[in-house]
Coordinates of C-alpha atoms and ligand atoms in Angstrom, one line a residue:
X1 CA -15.1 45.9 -9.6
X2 CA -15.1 42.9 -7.2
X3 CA -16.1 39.7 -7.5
X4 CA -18.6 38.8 -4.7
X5 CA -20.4 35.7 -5.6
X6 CA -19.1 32.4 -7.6
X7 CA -22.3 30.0 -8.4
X8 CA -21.8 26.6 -9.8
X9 CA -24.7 25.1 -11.3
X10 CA -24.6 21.3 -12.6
X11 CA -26.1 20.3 -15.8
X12 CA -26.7 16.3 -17.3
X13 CA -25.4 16.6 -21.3
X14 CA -27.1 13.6 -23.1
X15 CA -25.9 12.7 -27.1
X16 CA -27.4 12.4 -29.6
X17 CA -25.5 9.3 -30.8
X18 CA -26.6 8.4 -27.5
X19 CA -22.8 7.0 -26.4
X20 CA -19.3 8.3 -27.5
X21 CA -16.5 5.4 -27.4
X22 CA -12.8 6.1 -27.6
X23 CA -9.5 4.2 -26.7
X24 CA -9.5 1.2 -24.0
X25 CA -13.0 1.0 -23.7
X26 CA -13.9 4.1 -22.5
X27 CA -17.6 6.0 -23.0
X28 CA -19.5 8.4 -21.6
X29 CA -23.9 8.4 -22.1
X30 CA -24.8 11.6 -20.2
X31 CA -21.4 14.3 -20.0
X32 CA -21.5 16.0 -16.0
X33 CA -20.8 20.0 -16.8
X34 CA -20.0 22.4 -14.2
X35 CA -22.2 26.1 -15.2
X36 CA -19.8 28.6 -13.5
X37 CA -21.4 31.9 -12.9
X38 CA -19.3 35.1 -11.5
X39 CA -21.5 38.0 -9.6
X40 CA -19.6 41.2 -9.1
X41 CA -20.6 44.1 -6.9
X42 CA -21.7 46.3 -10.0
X43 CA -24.7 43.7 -11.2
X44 CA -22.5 42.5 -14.3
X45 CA -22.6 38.7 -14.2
X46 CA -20.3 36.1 -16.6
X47 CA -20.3 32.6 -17.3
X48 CA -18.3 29.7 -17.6
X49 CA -18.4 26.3 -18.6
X50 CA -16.7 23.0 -17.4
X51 CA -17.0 19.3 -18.7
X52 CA -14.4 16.8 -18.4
X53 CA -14.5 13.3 -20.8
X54 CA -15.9 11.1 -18.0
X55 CA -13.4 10.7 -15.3
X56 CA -10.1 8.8 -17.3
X57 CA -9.5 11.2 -20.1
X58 CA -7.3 13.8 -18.2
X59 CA -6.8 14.3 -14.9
X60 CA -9.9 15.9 -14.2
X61 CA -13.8 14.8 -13.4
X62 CA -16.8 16.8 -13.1
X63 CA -17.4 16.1 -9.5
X64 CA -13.5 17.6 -8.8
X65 CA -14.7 20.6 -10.3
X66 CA -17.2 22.0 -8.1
X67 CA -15.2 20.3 -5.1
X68 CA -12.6 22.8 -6.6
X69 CA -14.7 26.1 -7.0
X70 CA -15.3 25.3 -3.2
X71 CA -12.2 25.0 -2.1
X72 CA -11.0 28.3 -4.5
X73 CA -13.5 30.2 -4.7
X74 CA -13.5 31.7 -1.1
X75 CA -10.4 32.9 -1.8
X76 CA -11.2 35.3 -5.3
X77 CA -13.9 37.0 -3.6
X78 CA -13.0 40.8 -3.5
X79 CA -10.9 40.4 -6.6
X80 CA -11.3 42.5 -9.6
X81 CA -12.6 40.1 -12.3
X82 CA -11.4 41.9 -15.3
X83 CA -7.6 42.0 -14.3
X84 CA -7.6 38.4 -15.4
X85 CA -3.4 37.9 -14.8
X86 CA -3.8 39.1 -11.1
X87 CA -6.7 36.2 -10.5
X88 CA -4.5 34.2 -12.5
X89 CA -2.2 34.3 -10.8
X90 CA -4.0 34.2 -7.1
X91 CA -5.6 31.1 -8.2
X92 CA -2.3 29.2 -9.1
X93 CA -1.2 30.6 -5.5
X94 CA -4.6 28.8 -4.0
X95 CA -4.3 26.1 -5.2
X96 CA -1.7 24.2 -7.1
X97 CA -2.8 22.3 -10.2
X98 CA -6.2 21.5 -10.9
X99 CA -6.0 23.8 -14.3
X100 CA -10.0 22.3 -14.9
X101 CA -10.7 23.6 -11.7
X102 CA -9.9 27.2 -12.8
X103 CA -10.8 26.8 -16.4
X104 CA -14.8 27.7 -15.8
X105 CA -13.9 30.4 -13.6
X106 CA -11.3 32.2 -16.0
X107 CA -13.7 32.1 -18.4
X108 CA -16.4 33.9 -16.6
X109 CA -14.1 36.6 -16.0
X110 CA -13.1 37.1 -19.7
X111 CA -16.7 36.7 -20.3
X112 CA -17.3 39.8 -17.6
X113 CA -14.5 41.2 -19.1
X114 CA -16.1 41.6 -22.3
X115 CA -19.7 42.7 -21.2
X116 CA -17.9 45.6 -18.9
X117 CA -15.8 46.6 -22.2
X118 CA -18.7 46.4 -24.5
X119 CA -16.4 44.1 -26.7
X120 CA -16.4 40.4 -27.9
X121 CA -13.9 38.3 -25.9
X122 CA -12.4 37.4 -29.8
X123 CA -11.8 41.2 -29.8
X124 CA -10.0 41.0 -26.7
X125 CA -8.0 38.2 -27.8
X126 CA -6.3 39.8 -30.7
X127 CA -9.4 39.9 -33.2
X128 CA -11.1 38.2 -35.8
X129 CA -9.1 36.4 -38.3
X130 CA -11.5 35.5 -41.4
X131 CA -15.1 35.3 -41.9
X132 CA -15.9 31.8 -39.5
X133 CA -14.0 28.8 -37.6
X134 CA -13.7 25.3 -39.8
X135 CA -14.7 22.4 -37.4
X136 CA -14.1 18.7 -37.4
X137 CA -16.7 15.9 -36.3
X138 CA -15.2 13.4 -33.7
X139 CA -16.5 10.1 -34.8
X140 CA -17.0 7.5 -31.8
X141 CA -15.5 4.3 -32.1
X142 CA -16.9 1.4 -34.0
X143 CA -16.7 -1.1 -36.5
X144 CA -15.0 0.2 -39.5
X145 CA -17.7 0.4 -41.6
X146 CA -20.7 2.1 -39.0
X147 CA -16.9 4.8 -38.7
X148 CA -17.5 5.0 -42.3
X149 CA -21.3 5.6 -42.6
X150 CA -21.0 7.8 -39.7
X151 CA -18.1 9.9 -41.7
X152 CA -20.7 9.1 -45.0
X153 CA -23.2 11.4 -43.2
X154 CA -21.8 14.2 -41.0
X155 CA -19.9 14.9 -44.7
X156 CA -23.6 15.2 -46.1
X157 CA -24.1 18.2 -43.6
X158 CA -20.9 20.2 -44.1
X159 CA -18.2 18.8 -42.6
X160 CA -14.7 18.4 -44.0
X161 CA -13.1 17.7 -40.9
X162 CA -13.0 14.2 -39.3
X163 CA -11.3 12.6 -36.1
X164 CA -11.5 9.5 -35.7
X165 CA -11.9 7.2 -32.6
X166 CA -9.1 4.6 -32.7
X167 CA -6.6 3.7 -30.1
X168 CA -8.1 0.0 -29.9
X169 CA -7.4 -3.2 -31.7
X170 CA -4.5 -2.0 -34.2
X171 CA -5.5 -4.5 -37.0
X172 CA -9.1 -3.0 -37.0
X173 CA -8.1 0.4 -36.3
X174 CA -5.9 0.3 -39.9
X175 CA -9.6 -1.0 -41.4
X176 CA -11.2 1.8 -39.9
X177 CA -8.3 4.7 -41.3
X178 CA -8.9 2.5 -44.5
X179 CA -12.4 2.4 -44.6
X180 CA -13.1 5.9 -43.7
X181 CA -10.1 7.4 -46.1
X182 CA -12.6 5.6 -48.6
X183 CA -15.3 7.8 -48.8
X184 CA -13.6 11.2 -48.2
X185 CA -12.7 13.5 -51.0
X186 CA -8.9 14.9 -51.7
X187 CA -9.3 18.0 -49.5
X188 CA -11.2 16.1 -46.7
X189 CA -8.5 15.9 -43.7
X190 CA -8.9 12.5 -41.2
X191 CA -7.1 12.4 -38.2
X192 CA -7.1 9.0 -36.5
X193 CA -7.1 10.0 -32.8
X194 CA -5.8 7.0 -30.4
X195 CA -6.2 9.3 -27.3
X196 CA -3.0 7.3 -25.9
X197 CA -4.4 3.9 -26.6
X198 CA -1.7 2.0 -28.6
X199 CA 1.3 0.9 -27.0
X200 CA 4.9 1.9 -29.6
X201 CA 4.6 -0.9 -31.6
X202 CA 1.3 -1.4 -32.1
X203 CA 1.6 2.6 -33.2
X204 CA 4.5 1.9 -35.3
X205 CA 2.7 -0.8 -37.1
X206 CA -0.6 0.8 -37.7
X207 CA 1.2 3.9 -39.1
X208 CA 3.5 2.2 -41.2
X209 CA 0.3 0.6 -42.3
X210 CA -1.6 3.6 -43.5
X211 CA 1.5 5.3 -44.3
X212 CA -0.1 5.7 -48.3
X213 CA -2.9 7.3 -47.0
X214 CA -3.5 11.2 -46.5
X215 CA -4.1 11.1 -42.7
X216 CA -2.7 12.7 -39.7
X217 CA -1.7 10.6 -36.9
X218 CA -2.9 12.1 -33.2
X219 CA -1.2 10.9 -29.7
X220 CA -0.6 7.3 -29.8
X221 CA 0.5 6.5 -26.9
X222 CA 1.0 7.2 -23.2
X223 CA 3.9 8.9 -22.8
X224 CA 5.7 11.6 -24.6
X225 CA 8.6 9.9 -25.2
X226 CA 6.5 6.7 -26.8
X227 CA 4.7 9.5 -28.7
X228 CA 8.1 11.1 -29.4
X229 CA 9.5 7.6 -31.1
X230 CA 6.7 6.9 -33.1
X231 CA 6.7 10.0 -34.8
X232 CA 10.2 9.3 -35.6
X233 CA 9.2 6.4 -36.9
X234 CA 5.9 7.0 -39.1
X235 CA 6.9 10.1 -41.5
X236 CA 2.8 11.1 -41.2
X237 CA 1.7 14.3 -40.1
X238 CA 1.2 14.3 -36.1
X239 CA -0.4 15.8 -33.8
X240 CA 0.4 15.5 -29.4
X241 CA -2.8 16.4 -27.2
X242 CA -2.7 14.4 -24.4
X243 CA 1.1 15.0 -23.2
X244 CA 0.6 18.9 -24.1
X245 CA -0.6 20.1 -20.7
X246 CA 1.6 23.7 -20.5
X247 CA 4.8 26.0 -21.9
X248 CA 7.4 23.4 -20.3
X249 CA 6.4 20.2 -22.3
X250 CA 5.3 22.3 -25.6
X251 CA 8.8 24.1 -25.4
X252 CA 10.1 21.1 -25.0
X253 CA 8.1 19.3 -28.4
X254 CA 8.6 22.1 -30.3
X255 CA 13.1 21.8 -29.6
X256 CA 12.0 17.9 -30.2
X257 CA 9.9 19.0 -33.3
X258 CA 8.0 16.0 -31.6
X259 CA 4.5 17.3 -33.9
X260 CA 3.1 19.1 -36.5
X261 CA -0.2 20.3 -34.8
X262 CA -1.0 20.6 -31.0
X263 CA -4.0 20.3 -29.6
X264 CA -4.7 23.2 -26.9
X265 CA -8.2 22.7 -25.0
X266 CA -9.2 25.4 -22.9
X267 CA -9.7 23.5 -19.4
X268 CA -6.6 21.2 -20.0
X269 CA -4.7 24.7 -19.5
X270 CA -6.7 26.2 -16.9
X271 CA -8.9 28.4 -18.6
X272 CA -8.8 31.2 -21.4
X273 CA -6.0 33.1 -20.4
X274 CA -3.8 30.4 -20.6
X275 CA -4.9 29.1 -24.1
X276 CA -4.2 32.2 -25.2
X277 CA -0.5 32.3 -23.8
X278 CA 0.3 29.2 -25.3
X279 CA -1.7 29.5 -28.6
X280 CA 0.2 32.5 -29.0
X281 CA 3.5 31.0 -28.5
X282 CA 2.3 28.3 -31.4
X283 CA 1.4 31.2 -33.6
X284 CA 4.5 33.0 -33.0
X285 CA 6.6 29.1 -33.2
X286 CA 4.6 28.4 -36.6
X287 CA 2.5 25.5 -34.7
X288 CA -0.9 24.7 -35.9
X289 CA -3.7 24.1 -33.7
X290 CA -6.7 22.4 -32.9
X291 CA -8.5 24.8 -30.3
X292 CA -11.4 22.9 -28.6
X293 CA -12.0 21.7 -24.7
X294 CA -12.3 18.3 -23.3
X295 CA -16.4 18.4 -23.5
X296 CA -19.2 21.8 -22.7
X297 CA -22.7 22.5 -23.9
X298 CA -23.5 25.9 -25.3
X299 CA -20.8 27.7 -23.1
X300 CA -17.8 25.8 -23.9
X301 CA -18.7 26.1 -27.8
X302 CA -18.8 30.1 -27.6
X303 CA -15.9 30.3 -25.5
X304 CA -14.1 27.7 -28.4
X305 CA -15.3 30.0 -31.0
X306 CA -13.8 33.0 -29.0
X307 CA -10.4 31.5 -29.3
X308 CA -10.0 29.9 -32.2
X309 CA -11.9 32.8 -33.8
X310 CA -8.9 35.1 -32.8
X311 CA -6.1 32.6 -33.9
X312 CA -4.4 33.8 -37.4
X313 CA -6.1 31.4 -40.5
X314 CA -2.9 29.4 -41.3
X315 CA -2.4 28.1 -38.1
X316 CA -5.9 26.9 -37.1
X317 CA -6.1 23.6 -38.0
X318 CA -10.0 22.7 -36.7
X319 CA -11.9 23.4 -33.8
X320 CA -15.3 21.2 -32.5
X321 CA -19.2 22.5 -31.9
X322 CA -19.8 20.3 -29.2
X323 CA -23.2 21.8 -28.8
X324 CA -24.2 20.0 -31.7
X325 CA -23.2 16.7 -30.1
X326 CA -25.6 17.2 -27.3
X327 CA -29.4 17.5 -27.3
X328 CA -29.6 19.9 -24.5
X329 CA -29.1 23.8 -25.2
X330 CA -28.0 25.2 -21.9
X331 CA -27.7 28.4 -23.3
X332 CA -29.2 31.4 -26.2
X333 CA -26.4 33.0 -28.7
X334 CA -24.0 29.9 -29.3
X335 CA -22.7 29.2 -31.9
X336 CA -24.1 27.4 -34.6
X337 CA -22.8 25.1 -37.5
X338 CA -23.3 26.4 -40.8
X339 CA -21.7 23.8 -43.5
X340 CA -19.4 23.1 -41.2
X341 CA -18.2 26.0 -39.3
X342 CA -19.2 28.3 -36.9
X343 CA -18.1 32.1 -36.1
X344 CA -17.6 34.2 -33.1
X345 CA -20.4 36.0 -32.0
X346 CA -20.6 39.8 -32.1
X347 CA -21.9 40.5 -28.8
X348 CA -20.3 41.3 -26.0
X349 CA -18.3 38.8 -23.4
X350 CA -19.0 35.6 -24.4
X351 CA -22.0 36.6 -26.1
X352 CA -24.7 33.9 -24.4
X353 CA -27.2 34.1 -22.2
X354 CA -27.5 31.2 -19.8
X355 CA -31.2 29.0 -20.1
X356 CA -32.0 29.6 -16.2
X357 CA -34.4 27.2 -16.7
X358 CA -32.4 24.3 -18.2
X359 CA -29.8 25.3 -15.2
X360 CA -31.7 25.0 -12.0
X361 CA -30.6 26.0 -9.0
X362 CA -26.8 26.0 -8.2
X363 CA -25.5 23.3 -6.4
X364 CA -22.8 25.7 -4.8
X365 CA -22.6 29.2 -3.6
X366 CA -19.3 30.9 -2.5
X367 CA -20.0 33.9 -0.7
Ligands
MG401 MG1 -7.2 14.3 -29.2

């Protein structure tokens, strides 16, 4: 089988809390995702997804991506999409970097994969651990108390999972842990998220702050090493997302024992086969995990699904449906929340079919 197109189709992602806020400043109204579709010369066809948090959450923006697939993709044609570590490892010899470049097109080879094997890509991926996913709610960044109404009602409809938005003033972001710790239940788990928005000492303070509270703490600041000292310094579960971009630096925190839970999302890595290699290394290192992707519509959800469907119970710590943050279904057989989890589906590949409709045209063709 040989790939002999690579279509990139670009799709506007509204919310339906119309903005999401996070450390510094930063928001995004209407997410930019990248469809990836991959044609092969025997009529099977798999998709992708790509969508980056605005352009100053990783290094990665949306434009970049399909200015990637078309530098790249010329060079995949003729390869055999299901021998996923052979284009692996022709696109790392392509092009160096860019691991959101490759992320949608991995993806649309497992999801080829799948549909040419007649098996779910969770099946491929080691197989289904339990009966569904647990996922957490992200809650945007405002004043403590809208943080706690917001936490009030996504509870309501099944969630036991929350992250919150911090990373800003650290005075108000210890009334926010406070005021949302309030309304949770014991068994409710908060994670207060800075995305690398505190300097040390401001994350020294707040945690020290909280420190009688049941809450994880999630990459505080920049660097590792800030990261590294405030976890020394806080005694609260942690969690490094940010910083944890491949094997080197998660070897690395794992000799430091620099966290208790990493965050792997599936374009941060460069696709699905290299979430898998390094959430298979947590497994085996005894590392929970929050499996998730920077942003995505329909696509991105399934292929979350996929991965963290296939990851052993005790070590999957929660996972996001970010097609429930968007009002815009880009494609049928998603998953979909159910009291606050999702599952896997049963159908082959990545088990969705694209909304042509909702697509459009593509915007690129590599041929
Ligand atoms: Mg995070």
């Amino acid at each position: 089988m040989k790939i002999t197109r690579i279509l990139a189709h670009r799709v506007d992602l509204p919310l339906h809390e119309t903005t999401y806020k996070w450390s510094g400043g930063k928001s995004v109204t209407v997410f930019d995702s990248t469809v990836v579709c991959v044609e092969t010369d025997s009529g099977v066809v798999g998709w992708g997804e790509v969508c980056p948090l605005g352009p100053f959450y990783l290094p990665a923006y949306a434009e970049g991506v399909r200015s990637g697939i078309r530098e790249l993709g010329p060079r995949l044609l003729g390869f055999d999409p299901t021998q996923l570590g052979v284009l692996n490892t022709q696109m790392d010899a392509c092009l160096k970097g860019h691991p959101h470049v490759k992320s949608g097109i991995d993806m649309a080879c497992w999801d080829v994969l799948g549909k040419v094997s007649g098996l779910p890509v969770c099946t491929l991926l080691g197989g289904r651990f339990g009966e569904s996913v647990r996922l957490y709610r992200a809650i945007s960044q405002e004043d403590p108390d809208a943080m706690a109404r917001r936490v009030a009602q996504y509870r309501a409809e099944g969630y036991s999972r929350f992250q919150l938005k911090v990373g800003g003033d650290p005075d108000t972001d210890i009334e926010r842990i406070r005021a949302v710790r309030g309304v949770l239940r014991p068994g409710d788990r908060l994670v207060a998220d800075a995305n690398t928005g505190w300097t040390q000492h401001e994350a020294v303070r707040v945690a020290r702050a909280v420190r009688d509270l049941d809450v994880y703490i999630e990459q505080p600041c920049l660097t590792y090493e800030e990261c590294l000292a405030v976890r020394r310094a806080c005694g609260l579960p942690f969690v490094l997302d940010e910083n944890i971009d491949g094997l080197d630096v998660l070897l690395r925190a794992r000799s430091d024992l620099a966290m208790d839970v990493v965050n792997l999302k599936i374009s941060k890595l460069g696709g699905i086969t290299r979430t898998r290699q390094a959430r298979d290394l947590c497994a085996s290192m005894g590392i929970a995990m929050t499996l998730e992707d920077s942003w995505g519509g329909d696509i991105v959800t399934a292929a979350i699904a996929h991965v963290a469907h296939s990851t052993p119970e005790p070590l999957r710590f929660t996972s996001t449906d970010f097609n429930s943050y968007v009002t815009v279904s880009i494609a049928e057989g998603a998953p979909r929340r159910v009291d606050g989890f999702m599952r896997a589906s049963a159908a082959p590949g990545l088990g969705v079919e694209p909304r042509r409709d909702v697509l459009g045209p593509p915007v690129l063709v590599v041929e």
